[in-house]
Each structure stands twice: as C-alpha cells, then as structure tokens.
Coordinates of C-alpha atoms in Angstrom, one line a residue:
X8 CA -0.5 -39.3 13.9
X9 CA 0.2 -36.2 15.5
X10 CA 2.3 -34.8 18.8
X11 CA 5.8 -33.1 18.7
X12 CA 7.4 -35.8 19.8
X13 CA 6.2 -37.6 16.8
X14 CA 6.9 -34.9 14.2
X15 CA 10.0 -34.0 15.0
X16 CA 11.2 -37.1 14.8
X17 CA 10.4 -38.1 11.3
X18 CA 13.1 -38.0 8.4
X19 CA 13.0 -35.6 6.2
X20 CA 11.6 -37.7 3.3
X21 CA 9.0 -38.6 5.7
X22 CA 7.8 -35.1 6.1
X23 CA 8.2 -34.5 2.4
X24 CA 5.7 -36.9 1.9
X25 CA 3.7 -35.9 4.5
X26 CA 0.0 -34.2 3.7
X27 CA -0.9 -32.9 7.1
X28 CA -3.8 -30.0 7.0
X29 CA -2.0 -27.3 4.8
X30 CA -0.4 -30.0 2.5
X31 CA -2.3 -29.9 -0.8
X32 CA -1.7 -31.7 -4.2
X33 CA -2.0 -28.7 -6.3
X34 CA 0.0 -29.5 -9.4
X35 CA -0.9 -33.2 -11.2
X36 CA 2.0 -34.6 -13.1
X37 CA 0.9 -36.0 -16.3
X38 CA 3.3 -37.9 -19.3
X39 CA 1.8 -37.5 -22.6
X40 CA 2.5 -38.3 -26.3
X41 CA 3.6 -35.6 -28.6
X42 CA 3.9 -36.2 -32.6
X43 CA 7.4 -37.2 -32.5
X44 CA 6.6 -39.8 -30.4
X45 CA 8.6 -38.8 -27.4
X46 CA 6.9 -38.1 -23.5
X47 CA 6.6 -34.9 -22.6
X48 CA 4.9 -33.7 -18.6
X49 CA 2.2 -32.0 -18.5
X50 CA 1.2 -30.2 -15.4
X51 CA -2.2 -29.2 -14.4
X52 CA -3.3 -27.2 -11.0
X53 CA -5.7 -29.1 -9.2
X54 CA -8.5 -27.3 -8.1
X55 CA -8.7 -26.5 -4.1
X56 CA -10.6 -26.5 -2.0
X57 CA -12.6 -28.9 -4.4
X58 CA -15.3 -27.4 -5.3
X59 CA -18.8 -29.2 -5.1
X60 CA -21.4 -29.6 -8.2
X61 CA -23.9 -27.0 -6.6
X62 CA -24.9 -23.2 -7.9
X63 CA -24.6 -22.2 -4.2
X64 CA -20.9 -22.8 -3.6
X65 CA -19.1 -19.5 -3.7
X66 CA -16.2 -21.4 -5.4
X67 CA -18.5 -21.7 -8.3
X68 CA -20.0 -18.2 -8.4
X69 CA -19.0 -16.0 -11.9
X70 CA -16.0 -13.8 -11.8
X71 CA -18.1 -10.7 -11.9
X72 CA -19.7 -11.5 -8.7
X73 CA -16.2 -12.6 -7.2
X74 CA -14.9 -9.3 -8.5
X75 CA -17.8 -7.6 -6.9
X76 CA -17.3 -8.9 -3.2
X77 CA -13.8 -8.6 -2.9
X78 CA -13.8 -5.0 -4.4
X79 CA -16.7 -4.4 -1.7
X80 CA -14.4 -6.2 1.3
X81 CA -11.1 -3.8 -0.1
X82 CA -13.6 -1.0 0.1
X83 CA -15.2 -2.0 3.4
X84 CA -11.1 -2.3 4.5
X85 CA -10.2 1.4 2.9
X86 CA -12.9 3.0 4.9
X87 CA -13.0 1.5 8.1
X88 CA -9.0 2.7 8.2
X89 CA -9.2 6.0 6.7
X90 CA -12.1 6.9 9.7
X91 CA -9.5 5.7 12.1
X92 CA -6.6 7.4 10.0
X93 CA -7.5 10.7 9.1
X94 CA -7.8 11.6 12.7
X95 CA -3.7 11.2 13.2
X96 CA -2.4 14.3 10.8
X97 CA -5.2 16.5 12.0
X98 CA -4.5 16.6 15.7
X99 CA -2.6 19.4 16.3
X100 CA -6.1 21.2 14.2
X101 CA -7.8 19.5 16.9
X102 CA -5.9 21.1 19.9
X103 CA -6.9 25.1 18.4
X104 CA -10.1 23.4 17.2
X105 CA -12.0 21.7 20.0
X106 CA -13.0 23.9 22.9
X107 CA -11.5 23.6 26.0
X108 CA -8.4 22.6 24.0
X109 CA -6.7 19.4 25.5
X110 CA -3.0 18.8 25.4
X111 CA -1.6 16.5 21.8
X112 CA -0.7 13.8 24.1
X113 CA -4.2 13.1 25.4
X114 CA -5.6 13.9 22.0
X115 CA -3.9 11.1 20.6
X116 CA -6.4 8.6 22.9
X117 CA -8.7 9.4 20.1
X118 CA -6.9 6.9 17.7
X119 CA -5.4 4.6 20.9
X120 CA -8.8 3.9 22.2
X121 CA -10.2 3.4 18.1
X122 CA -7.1 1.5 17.7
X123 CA -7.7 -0.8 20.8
X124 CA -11.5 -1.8 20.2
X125 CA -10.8 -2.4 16.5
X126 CA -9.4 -5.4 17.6
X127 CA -10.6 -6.5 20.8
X128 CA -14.5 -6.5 19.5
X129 CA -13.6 -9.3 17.1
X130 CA -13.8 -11.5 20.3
X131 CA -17.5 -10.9 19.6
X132 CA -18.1 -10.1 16.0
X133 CA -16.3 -13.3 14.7
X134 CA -18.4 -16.1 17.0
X135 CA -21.1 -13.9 15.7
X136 CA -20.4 -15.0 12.1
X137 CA -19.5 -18.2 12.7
X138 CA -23.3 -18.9 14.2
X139 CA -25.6 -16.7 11.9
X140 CA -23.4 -16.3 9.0
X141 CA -20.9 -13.4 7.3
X142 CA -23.6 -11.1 5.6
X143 CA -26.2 -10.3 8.5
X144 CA -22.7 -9.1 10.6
X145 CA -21.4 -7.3 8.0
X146 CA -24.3 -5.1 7.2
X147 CA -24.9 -4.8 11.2
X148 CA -21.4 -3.9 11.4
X149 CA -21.4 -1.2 8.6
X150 CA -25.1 -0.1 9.7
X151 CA -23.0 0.6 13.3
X152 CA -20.6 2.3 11.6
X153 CA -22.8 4.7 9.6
X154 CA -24.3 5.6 13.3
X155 CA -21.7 5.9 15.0
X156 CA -19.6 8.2 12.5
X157 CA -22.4 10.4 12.5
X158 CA -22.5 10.9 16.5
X159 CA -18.7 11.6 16.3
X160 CA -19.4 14.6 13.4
X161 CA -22.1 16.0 16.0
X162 CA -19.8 15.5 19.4
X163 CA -19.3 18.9 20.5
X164 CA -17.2 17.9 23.9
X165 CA -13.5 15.9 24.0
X166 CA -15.7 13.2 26.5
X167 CA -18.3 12.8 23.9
X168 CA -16.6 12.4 20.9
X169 CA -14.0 9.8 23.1
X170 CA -16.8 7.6 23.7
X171 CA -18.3 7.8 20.2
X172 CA -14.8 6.8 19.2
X173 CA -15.0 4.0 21.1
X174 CA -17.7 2.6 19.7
X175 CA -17.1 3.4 16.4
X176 CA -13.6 1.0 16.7
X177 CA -16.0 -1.9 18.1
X178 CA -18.4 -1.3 14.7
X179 CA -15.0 -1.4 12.7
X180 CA -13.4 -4.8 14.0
X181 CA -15.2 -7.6 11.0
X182 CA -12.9 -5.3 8.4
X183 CA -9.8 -7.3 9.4
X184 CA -11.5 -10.3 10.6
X185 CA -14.8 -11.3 8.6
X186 CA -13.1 -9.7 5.0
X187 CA -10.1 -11.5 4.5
X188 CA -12.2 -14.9 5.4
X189 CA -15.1 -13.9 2.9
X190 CA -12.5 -13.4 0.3
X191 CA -10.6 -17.0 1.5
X192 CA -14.2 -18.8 1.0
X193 CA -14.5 -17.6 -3.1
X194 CA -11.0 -18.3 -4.4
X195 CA -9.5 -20.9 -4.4
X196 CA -5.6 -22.0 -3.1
X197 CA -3.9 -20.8 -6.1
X198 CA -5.9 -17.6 -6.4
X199 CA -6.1 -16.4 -2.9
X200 CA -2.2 -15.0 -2.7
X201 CA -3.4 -12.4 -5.3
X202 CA -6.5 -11.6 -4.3
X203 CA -6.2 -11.5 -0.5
X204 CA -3.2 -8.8 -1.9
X205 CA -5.6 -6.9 -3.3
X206 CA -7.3 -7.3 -0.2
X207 CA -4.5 -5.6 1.8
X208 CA -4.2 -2.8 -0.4
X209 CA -7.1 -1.5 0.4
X210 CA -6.7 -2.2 4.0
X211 CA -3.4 -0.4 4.2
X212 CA -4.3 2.4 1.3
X213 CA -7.4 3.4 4.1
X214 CA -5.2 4.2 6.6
X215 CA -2.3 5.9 4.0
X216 CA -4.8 7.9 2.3
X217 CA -6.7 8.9 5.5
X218 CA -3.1 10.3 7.0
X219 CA -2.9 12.7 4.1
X220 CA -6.6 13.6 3.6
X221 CA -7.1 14.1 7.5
X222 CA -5.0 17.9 7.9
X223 CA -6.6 19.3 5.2
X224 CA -10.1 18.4 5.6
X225 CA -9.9 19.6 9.0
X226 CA -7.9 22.9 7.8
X227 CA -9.8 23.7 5.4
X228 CA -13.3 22.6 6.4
X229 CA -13.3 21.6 10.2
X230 CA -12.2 18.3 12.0
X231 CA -15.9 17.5 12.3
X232 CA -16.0 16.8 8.4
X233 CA -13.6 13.8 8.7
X234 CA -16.9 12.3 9.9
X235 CA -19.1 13.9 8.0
X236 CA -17.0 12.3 4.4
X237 CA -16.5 8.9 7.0
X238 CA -20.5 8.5 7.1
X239 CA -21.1 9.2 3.4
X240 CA -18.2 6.5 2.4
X241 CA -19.8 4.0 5.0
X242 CA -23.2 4.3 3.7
X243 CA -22.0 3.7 0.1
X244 CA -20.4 0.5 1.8
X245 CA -23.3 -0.6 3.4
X246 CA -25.4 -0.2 0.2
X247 CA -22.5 -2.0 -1.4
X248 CA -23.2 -5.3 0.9
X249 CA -26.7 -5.5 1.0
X250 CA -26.6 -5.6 -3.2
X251 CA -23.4 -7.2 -4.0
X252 CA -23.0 -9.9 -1.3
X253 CA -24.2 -12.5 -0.5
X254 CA -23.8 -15.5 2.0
X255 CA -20.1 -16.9 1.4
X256 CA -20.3 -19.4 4.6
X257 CA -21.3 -22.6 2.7
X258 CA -20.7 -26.3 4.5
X259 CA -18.7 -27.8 1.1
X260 CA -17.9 -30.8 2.8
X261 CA -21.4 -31.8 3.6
X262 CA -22.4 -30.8 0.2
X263 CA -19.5 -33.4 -1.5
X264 CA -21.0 -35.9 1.0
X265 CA -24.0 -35.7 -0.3
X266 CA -23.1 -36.0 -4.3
X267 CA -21.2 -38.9 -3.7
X268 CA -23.4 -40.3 -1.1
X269 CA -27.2 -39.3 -2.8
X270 CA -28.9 -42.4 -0.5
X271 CA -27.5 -44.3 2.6
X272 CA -28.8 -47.7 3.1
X273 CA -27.0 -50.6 5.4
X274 CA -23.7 -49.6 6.8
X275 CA -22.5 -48.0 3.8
X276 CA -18.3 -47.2 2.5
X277 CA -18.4 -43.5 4.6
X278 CA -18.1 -43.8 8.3
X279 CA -21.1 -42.6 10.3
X280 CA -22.9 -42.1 7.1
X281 CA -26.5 -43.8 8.4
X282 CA -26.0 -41.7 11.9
X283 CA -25.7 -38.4 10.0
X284 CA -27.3 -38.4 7.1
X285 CA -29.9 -36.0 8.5
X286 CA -27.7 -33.6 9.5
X287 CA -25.6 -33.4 6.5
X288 CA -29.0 -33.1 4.5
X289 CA -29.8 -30.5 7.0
X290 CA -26.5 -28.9 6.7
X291 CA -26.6 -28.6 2.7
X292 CA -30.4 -27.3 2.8
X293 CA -30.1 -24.7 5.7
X294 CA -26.6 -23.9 6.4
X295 CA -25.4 -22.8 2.7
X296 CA -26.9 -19.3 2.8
X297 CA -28.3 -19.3 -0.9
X298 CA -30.5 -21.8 -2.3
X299 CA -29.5 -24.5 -4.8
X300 CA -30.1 -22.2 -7.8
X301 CA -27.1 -19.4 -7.0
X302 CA -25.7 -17.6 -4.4
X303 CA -29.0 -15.6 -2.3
X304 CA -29.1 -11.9 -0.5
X305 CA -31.3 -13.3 2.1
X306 CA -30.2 -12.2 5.9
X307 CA -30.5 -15.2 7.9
X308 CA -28.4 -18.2 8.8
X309 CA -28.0 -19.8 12.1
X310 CA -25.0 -23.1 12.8
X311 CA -25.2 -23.0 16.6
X312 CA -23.0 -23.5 19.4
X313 CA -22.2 -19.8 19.8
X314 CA -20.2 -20.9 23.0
X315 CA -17.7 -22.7 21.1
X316 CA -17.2 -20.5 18.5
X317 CA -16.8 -17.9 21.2
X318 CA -13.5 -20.0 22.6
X319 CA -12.3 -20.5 19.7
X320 CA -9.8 -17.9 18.7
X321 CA -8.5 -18.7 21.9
X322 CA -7.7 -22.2 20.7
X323 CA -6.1 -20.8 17.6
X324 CA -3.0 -19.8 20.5
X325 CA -1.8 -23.4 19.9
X326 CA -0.5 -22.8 16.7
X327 CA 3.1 -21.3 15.5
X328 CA 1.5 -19.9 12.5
X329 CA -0.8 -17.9 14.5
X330 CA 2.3 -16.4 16.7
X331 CA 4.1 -15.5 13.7
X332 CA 1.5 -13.6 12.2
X333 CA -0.1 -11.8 14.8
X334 CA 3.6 -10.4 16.6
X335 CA 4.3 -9.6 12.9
X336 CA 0.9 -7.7 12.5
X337 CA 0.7 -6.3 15.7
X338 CA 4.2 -5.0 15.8
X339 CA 4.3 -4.1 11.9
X340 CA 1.0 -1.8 11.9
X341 CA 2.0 -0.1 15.4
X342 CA 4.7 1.0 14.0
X343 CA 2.7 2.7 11.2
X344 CA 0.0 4.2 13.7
X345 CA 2.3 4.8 16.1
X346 CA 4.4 7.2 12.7
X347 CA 1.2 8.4 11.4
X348 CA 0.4 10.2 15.2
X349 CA 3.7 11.6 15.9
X350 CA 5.0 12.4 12.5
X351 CA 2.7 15.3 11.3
X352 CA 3.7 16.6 15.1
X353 CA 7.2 16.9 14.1
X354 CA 7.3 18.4 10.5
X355 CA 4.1 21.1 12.4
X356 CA 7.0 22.5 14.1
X357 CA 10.2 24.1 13.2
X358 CA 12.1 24.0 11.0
X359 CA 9.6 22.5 9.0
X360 CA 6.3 24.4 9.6
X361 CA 4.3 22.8 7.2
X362 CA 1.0 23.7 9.1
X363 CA -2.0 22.1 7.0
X364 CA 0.4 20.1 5.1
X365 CA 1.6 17.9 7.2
X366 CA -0.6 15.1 5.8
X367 CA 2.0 14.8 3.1
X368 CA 3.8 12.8 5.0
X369 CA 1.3 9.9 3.9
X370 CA 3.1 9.9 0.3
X371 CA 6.0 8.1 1.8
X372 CA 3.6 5.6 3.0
X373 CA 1.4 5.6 -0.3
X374 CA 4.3 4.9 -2.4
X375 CA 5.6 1.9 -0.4
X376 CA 1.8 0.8 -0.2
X377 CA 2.0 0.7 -4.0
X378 CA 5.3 -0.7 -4.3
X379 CA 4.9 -3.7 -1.6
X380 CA 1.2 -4.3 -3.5
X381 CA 3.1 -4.4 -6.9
X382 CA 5.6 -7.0 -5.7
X383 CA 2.7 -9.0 -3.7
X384 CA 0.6 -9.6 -6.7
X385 CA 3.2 -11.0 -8.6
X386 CA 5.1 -13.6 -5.9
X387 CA 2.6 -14.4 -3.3
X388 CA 1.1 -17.2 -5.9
X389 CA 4.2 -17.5 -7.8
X390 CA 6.3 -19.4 -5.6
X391 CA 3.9 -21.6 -4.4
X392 CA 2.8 -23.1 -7.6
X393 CA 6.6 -23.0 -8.9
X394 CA 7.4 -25.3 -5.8
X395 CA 4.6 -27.7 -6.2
X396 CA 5.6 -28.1 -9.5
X397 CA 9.1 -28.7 -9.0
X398 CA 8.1 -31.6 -6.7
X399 CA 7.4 -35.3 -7.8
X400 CA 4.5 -35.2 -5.8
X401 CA 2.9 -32.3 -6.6
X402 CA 2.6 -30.4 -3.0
X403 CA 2.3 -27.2 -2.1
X404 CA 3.3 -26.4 1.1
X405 CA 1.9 -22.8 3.1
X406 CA 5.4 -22.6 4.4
X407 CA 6.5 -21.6 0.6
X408 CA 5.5 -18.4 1.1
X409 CA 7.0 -17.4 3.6
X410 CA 10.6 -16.1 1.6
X411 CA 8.2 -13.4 -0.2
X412 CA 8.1 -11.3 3.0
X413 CA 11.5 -11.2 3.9
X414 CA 12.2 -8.3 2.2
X415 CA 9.1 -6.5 3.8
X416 CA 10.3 -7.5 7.2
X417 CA 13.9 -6.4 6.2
X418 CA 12.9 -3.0 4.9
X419 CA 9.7 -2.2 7.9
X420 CA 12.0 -2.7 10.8
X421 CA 14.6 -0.3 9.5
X422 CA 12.0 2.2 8.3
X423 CA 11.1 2.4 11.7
X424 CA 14.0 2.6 13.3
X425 CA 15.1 5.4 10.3
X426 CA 12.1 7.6 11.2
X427 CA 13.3 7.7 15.2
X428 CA 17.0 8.9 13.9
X429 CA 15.2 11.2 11.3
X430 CA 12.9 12.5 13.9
X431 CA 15.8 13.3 16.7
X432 CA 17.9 15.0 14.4
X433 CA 16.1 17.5 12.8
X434 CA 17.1 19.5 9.7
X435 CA 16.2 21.2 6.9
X436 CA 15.9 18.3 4.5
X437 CA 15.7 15.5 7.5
X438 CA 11.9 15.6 6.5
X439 CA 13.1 13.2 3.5
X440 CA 14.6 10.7 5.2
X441 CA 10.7 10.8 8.0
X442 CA 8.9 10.3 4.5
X443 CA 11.3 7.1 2.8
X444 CA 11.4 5.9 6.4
X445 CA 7.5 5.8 6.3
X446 CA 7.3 4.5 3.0
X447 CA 9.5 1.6 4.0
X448 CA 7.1 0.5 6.9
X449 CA 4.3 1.1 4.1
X450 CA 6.0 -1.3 2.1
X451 CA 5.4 -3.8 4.6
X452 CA 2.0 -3.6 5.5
X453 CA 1.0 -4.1 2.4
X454 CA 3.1 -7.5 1.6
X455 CA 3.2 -8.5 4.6
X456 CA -0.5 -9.0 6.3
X457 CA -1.2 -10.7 2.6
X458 CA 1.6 -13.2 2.7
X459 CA 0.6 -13.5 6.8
X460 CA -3.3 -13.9 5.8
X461 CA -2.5 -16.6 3.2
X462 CA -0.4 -18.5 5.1
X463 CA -2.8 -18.9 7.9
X464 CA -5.6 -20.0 5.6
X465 CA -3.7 -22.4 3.9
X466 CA -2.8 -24.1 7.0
X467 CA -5.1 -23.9 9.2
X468 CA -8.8 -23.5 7.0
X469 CA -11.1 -24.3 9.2
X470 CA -10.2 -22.0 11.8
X471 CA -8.9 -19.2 10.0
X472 CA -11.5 -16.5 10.9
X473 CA -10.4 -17.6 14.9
X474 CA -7.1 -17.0 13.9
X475 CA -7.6 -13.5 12.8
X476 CA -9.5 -12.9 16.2
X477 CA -6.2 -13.2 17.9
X478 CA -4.0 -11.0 15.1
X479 CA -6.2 -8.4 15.2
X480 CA -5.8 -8.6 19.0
X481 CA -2.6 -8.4 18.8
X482 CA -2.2 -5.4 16.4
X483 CA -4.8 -4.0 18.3
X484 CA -2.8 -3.9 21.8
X485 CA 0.5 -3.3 20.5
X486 CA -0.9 -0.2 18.3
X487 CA -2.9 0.9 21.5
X488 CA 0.0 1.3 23.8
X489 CA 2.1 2.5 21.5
X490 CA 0.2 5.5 20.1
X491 CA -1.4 5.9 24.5
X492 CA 2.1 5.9 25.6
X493 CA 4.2 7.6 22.4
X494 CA 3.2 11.3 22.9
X495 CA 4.5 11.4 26.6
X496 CA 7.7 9.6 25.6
X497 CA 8.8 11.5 23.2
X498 CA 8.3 15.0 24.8
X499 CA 10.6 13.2 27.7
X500 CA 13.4 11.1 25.7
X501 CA 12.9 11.9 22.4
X502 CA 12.2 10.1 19.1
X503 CA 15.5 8.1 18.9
X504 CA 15.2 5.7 22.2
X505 CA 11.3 4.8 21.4
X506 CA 11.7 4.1 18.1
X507 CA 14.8 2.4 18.9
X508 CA 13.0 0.2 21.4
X509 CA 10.2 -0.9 18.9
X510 CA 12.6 -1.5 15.9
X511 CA 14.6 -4.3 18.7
X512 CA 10.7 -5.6 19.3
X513 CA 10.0 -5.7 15.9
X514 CA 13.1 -7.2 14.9
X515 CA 12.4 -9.8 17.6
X516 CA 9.1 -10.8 15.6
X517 CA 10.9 -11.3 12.4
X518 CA 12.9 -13.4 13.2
X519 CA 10.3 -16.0 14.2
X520 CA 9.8 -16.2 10.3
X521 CA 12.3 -18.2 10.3
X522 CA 12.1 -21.5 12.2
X523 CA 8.3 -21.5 10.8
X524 CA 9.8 -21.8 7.6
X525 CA 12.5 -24.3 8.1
X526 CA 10.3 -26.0 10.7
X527 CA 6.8 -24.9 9.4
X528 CA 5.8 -28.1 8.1
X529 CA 6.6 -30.1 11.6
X530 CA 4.8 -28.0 13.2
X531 CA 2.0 -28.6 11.4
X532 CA 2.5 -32.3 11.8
X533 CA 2.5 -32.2 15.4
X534 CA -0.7 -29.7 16.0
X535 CA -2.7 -31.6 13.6
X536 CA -4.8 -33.2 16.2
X537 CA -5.9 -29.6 17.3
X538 CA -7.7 -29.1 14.3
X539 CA -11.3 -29.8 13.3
X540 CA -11.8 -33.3 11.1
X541 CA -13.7 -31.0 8.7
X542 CA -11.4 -28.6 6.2
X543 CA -14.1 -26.1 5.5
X544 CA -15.2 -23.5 7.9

C-alpha cells in the first residue's frame, strides 16, 4: 500500500514495523548458549544489498580493487573541482593578465558559466550511463576533459577561453553524478556512510585545495598554467579509469533470480518467471559488464530505453528526500563558490594587501574540510547500525542519519553569514574571522553532501543516480547566480546584505531536515508506489 492518505494515517507501531523501500533488516537478533548456561544476544549485520553468488558482482569484488575505484572516483572528484576552483583566487591576476583586461565582475562568468554546466550536463551524462553503462561515460567524460583543459591553457582572448570553460563544466558534470553511484554499487549499506565520506573529501578538498593553489600558480607562473597542471592531473585520471575500473552497473536482481530459479518449467513459485526467463538470462549474460569470472575492463554495455532514463531525474522531483538534499547542496556549496570568488577580492585590497596570497584564504576551508571529514567517518555508519540494533526488529531506517548533519547545517549557515559581517567591516585582523567563517561552511560540505548522498541511496536505490541529476542541478543554479550576480552586488550594497540574504535562504533549507526526519519514514510509505519494483539500479 502506498498514498499519503494512507501513510499518514498509520499508528506509529504500524510504521515501526513497516519495511517500505529504504527499510532494511540490517542487524539479526540471535539468543545463544554461553558456558554458564544462561542466554546471551548475539547480533550479526545482515549483508545489503544481498549479494549474489557471481565473480561479476561488484559487491563481491576484493578490497584492493574496491579501494582502487573509490580512490580513482575521490580523485576523479578532487580534480574536476580544483579546475573549476583555482580560477576563483586568481582573478584579480586575470584582470592585469589577460589582454584587453575585463572588469572582476565579468571575470567571475568564468567560474558562473563552469559552475552552471557542471550541473545542468548531467541531464545528459546520467541517461547516458544508465543505457551503455558507467565506464565508457566516465573515460569519455575524462577524455573531454583532458581536451578541453588543454584549449582553455591555449585561449588567448576572454571570448575564447569563456566558451572553452563552458565546455569544460559540461565534460566535468559525471564527477558528482556517476561517482558517488559507482561507489554506492560496491559497498554495501553499512559500508557506504564511510566510504561515500571519503568520497566527499575529495570532492570538497578539489575545490579547497584549488582556492589556494590558483593565486600562486598564476603569480608565479601565469593563469594559463592552472590548465596546463589541470590537463596533466586529468590525464593521470583517465589512465586511472581505463586500468582500475571496471563496469560497476551489474542487474543483481536478475542474477539472484537466476540462482534460485536455475530452470523454469510449468507455472513455477516466482511470478512471471516462464514469461521472462529469457530476459533475465539475457540480463545476467549481457547486462553485467564483466563476465562470470570477475569484474572486466571491456567498454561496451547497452540496457535500452534511453528515453526513459532521460525523464527520469525528473521523476526523482516526487520525493522529499530529493528536496532536502538538493536545496541543502545547492544552497550549501553556493555559499562556498560564491566565498571562494569574492573573498581573495577583499583581503587583495586594503588593509590587507596580500597580493599573491590571497589563496590562503583556502586554509580556513581546508581545515573545516578536514574536520567535518574526521567527524563524517566516524558517525555517518555509527548511528545507523546503533539504531537497528537497539530495535527488536532489526531495522535500519535512512532517516537515522539524518541527526549527524545538524551540526554541519548549524555551523555552514553562520559561517556564511560570519564572512558577510567579516567582509563589511574591515580591519586589521577582521581577515580571521573571513578565514573561521570559511572553514565553517567547509565543515559542511564535507559532512553534509555524504550524509545527503547516503540518505538518498538508502531510500531510494534504484533511482539514485536520477536523483543526483536534480542535486547537482540544483547546486548548479544556485552557485551560478550567486557567483553571476555576487560581484555587482557587492560593489553596490556591500558584503553584509548579500550574505545576509543567502544565510536566511540557507537557513530556510535546513530546516527542511527536520520534518524528513520526524516524518521521513511516512514519506517514504506514501511515495513507494513511484518507485521501480526492482531495488537495484
């Protein structure tokens, strides 16, 4: 049963005992005998998604080779953002640098526009690898990116480098799409909090590092050199995913169908067994990306029904979960960009002066990056499996994570609304209070994309990659008008009421973590019927 009608109006022990899509059994309560004769429980995690008898299922794969792809999907991550990054700190470079010179306000289109098609090419690159698989888009996308970077290093004019930027953000969108959802298909529930942390480490440590690297490359060496180290790190990258990774997209489901179900004769116990048998053998010898003896490197897989995927993310709009975490992206990381553009402007001009320096100002960031991805590792799977434990049934529920980023939502909304009071009162030692402010939002984006990401693969697994379609949307067109509209502001009002206006915004979006937390688990209830009948992508 689904419908909101119907969920909302179930008791609470009902909905405890409910095991909509997202409801798991992850801990197994077992009684057992010790010496002394008395009964002690004995709890065991239940392995999920369950993982099938075959070589070929990523869930299976050694740790080495797990260890292998999500260190390439981080790196993939950390590069992608430190080419959009490193621009920021090295802008007012650009203006002395770049012949005719253009004003800092229209300079700063060369991160808006990166920004923007960062996020809205995923409409594209994700129906792309739902159809012919993750690894063939991958290595396209990084192969694109290599080009690309190397066209903005040669760009002599502001026009031609602009539309090389372009492009480059469209070659950059599978980073925060097709990434997290390669690292979702090889870990399983109870490992994907810390791994997908690891993950966002990366992700976020791209775009810290490349604010602090960006001012003195191009001081020292030349803007065009940003590229130049851009191209060499993507083509590391690219070798990266053409040796270490291999198809993750794998149909479990069919697979399970078929060990439990080796022959169907007469009507048989599985509904629609006799009518599908030929697709699920089809499915298991054609769709799984790697042969029956391991995991393959071969570049070709094709599902069909490009169409559909390509409406998907759309679909993904009728879900709470995918609200929450998008407005909490979206208004979390354009905060960040929006910091990392104006914030070397500030401390290049008095009384601060820093001149090449102002890259420092990605410390504050770095340090919050480290200290969010410190407190990620360590809760993000904690207090799901302490929960399912404490329960007689064994549950774990996605909404369980939730309380982890309350602190990171805390802490990022007043960091940014610090760095607009920091920034409109200049001093001698306001630049302190720019640098804990940044840190604070740095904080966040590392705990709380990871908690965001987890949540919406728990819930909703088979459409998870969708669902990032629409986050990185959403962080895309927040960032983009933002960081287009941010320079013009703030020569007009100031720091203090545009920063002011996007703390109320962002505060707006935190709040929505609550009633999916109180109310996470009717929700899920009552969209249940939008969801695919299979649990696997």
């Amino acid at each position: 049963m689904s419908g909101w009608k119907y969920a909302f109006a179930l008791s609470k022990q009902q909905v405890a005992d409910a095991e909509p899509p997202g409801t798991v059994r992850l801990v197994e309560h077992q009684l057992h005998r010790t010496r002394s004769g008395r009964n002690e429980q004995e709890d065991h995690i239940e392995l999920f998604p369950p993982p099938s008898r075959s070589p070929a299922d990523p869930l299976n794969w050694p740790k080495w080779r797990k260890s292998a792809i999500l260190s390439t999907m981080g790196l993939y991550c950390f590069v992608a953002n430190f080419a959009v990054a490193a621009l920021a700190p090295a802008i007012p470079i650009i203006q002395h640098q770049l012949l005719p010179p253009k004003s800092l306000p229209t300079l700063t289109h060369l991160i808006a526009v990166t920004v923007l098609m960062q996020g809205i090419g995923n409409i594209l690159w994700v129906p792309l690898a739902n159809t012919f698989g993750r690894r063939p888009i991958l290595i396209l996308s990084m192969l694109m990116c290599t080009l690309f970077s190397v066209w903005c290093g040669a760009a002599t004019s502001f026009n031609s480098l602009l539309a090389a930027r372009i492009l480059q953000g469209f070659a950059l969108g599978p980073a925060e799409t097709i990434s997290p959802d390669v690292v979702g298909e090889i870990y399983f529930l109870h490992e994907r909090g810390r791994a997908l942390t690891i993950y966002t480490f990366f992700l976020s440590g791209g775009s810290l590092v490349g604010g602090i690297a960006g001012a003195y490359i191009a001081g020292k060496l030349g803007y065009q050199y940003i590229f130049w180290i851009s191209t060499a790190m993507f083509g590391f990258v690219l070798l990266c995913e053409l040796f270490l990774v291999p198809e993750t997209m794998f149909d479990r489901e069919a697979q399970l169908v078929l060990e439990q179900h080796p022959s169907v004769t007469g009507d048989g116990s599985f509904s629609d067994e006799k009518a599908n048998v030929e697709t699920i053998e089809h499915a298991v010898g054609g769709n799984n990306g790697a042969s029956s003896s391991g995991p393959s490197l071969k570049i070709g897989l094709y599902r069909g029904e490009f169409l559909k995927h390509l409406l998907g993310p759309w679909r993904s709009l009728a879900f709470p979960g995918t609200w929450m975490v998008m407005l909490h992206y979206g208004g979390l990381l354009g905060g960040l960009v929006t910091i990392s553009v104006v914030g070397p402007q500030f401390l290049a001009m008095p009384p601060y002066l820093w001149g090449n320096n102002v890259g420092l100002l990605g410390l504050g960031g770095f340090v919050g990056c480290i200290l969010g991805g410190i407190g990620t590792y360590f809760t993000a799977d904690l207090l799901v499996k302490r929960l399912a434990k404490k329960e007689s049934h064994g549950l774990a529920e996605p909404e369980s994570r939730l309380p982890a980023m309350f602190p990171a939502l805390f802490l990022s909304t007043m960091g940014i609304l610090m760095f607009g009071m920091c920034a409109a009162n200049p001093s001698p030692h306001a630049w302190a209070g720019i640098m804990v402010a940044y840190g604070m939002v740095g904080f966040g984006i590392t705990q709380i994309p990871s908690i965001g990401f987890s949540y919406l693969m728990d819930s909703y697994n088979a459409i998870s990659a969708d669902c990032f379609v629409m986050t990185t949307i959403a962080r895309a067109i927040v960032s983009f008008a933002w960081t287009f509209f941010i320079g013009g502001w703030v020569d007009t009002a100031g720091a203090a009421l545009p920063f002011g206006i996007f703390t109320l915004i962002m505060g707006v979006f935190a709040l929505m973590t609550i009633p999916v937390w109180l109310l996470g688990k009717r929700m899920r209830i009552a969209t249940s019927g939008y969801l695919p009948k299979h649990a696997n992508h």
